[in-house]
Amino acid sequence: MALIIQKFGGSSLADAEKLRRVAKRVVAQKSQGNDVVAVVSAQGDFTDELIAKAKELTDIPPKRELDFVMSAGEQISAGLLAMTLKNMGFGAVALTGWQSGFLTDSNHGRARIRRLDTDRIELELSKGNIVIVTGFQGINRYDDITTLGRGGSDTSAVAIAAALHADKCQIFTDVDGVYTADPRIVMNAQKLKAISYDEMLELATLGAQVLHNRSVEMAKKYNVPLEVLSSIECQPGTIVKEVAKLEKMLIKGIAKDDNVARISIVGVQDVPGIAFKVFSLLAKINVNIDIILQSIGRDNTKDITFTTALPDMRTSMDILNENKDLIGFTRIAADDNISKVSVVGAGMESNPGVASKVFEALFEAGINIHMISTSEIKISVLIDKEMGSKAVNAIHDIFEE
Ligand code: ADP
Ligand code: ASP
Ligand code: MG
């Protein structure tokens, strides 16, 4: 008997027919004598609809209450799936984040799991029940509901798999695996049989929505092999695991992130300590910074440009403007009409020339690059948003050759 964790995304649960299909997937494992914990997301775009409801009433919803509202979708799916399973004659129980023991920090909207007390899940499994857990949510030490960040149900599933030393952690979604690029953007994207944790972590962090980046981080830390597969078709998906060096390909995939903003602080004084002042202010309000570019000083002033996640653009500008006298600058400019396109591959570290191929592809497609950032296994470029899909295709083509 094995313990299987199965996670189902929103599109796989969108209506009654899909819920029944998911129930059959769960039952298929249970009928083979396995224990099953199913982790569910909200149905379809329900989470987006809940956020839209909040924004109809207030531009910047209070984070605690937004989590309260946003987490509601998962509870509906979990209850509905448990009912469906019971109706099929199986013992099943739906549990919320707090009932399942998810204790998080208090960073509403992007909380991190501090502890997972699996007593209740284990008790239900020992009774022979199929356990359905709401993904994406937990509680903090004040018993307030928190959420783990958009797409966070993947992380809930991996956390359970790690805590219970599950034999398998399957992530069912609306594509049948991880591809070399988003198959919705690149028609000839190739499905990967396997991908390393590091490569998948880069792809997920750089915008490949198929897995929540923190789920990959956690899977790597606790050595949980993941399988990403279709909730509709019954065929093998992509395995995310530690891949031996020999298998490392030059380029593993291309990701696009539209959820980015670029902020420029123009005319800062060219003296020591400015970067420290700017980025410590942003760190204080929990804003993550990605690419940073500082221009060469001229007439005793310079510009500092950086990127953040789009939802952090307004608050970042506000805190910088509030501290204008402390930092000393002429003005702040922001641009939310940009995309970050990234190429990822562990083979890059030992192969020169990848960057020049990327730049060549973009040049031939007539795409202007605003900012560049590189690491051992990735190259990211910042470009105009309307060029995003064209850029992904152009880069994909050149590496396919
Ligand atoms: P779920 O609701 O199941 O969590 P998501 O919408 O979060 O599903 O993630 C699946 C989507 O991720 C796919 O529909 C696909 O468009 C997108 N995606 C982006 N990059 C990739 C990639 N490299 N491989 C597969 N899918 C990708
Ligand atoms: N329902 C949540 C979201 O839309 C969590 C998830 O899908 O994983 O972000
Ligand atoms: Mg998802």
Short mmCIF file of C-alpha atoms and ligand atoms in Angstrom, two decimals, residues 7-10 41 150-154 171-174 209-212, ligand 3:
data_model
loop_
_atom_site.label_atom_id
_atom_site.label_comp_id
_atom_site.label_asym_id
_atom_site.label_seq_id
_atom_site.Cartn_x
_atom_site.Cartn_y
_atom_site.Cartn_z
CA LYS A 7 -3.20 17.91 -6.54
CA PHE A 8 -5.89 19.18 -8.89
CA GLY A 9 -5.78 22.69 -10.36
CA GLY A 10 -8.71 25.02 -10.96
CA SER A 41 -7.55 24.61 -5.92
CA ARG A 150 -1.14 32.74 -6.35
CA GLY A 151 -0.76 29.18 -7.56
CA GLY A 152 0.11 28.10 -4.02
CA SER A 153 -1.94 24.88 -3.96
CA ASP A 154 1.03 23.12 -5.57
CA ILE A 171 0.23 17.54 -9.93
CA PHE A 172 -2.74 17.24 -12.29
CA THR A 173 -3.35 20.22 -14.56
CA ASP A 174 -4.68 21.32 -17.95
CA GLN A 209 2.98 29.09 -14.24
CA VAL A 210 2.72 25.31 -14.47
CA LEU A 211 4.23 24.88 -10.96
CA HIS A 212 4.33 27.28 -8.02
MG MG B 3 -1.40 26.51 -10.77
#
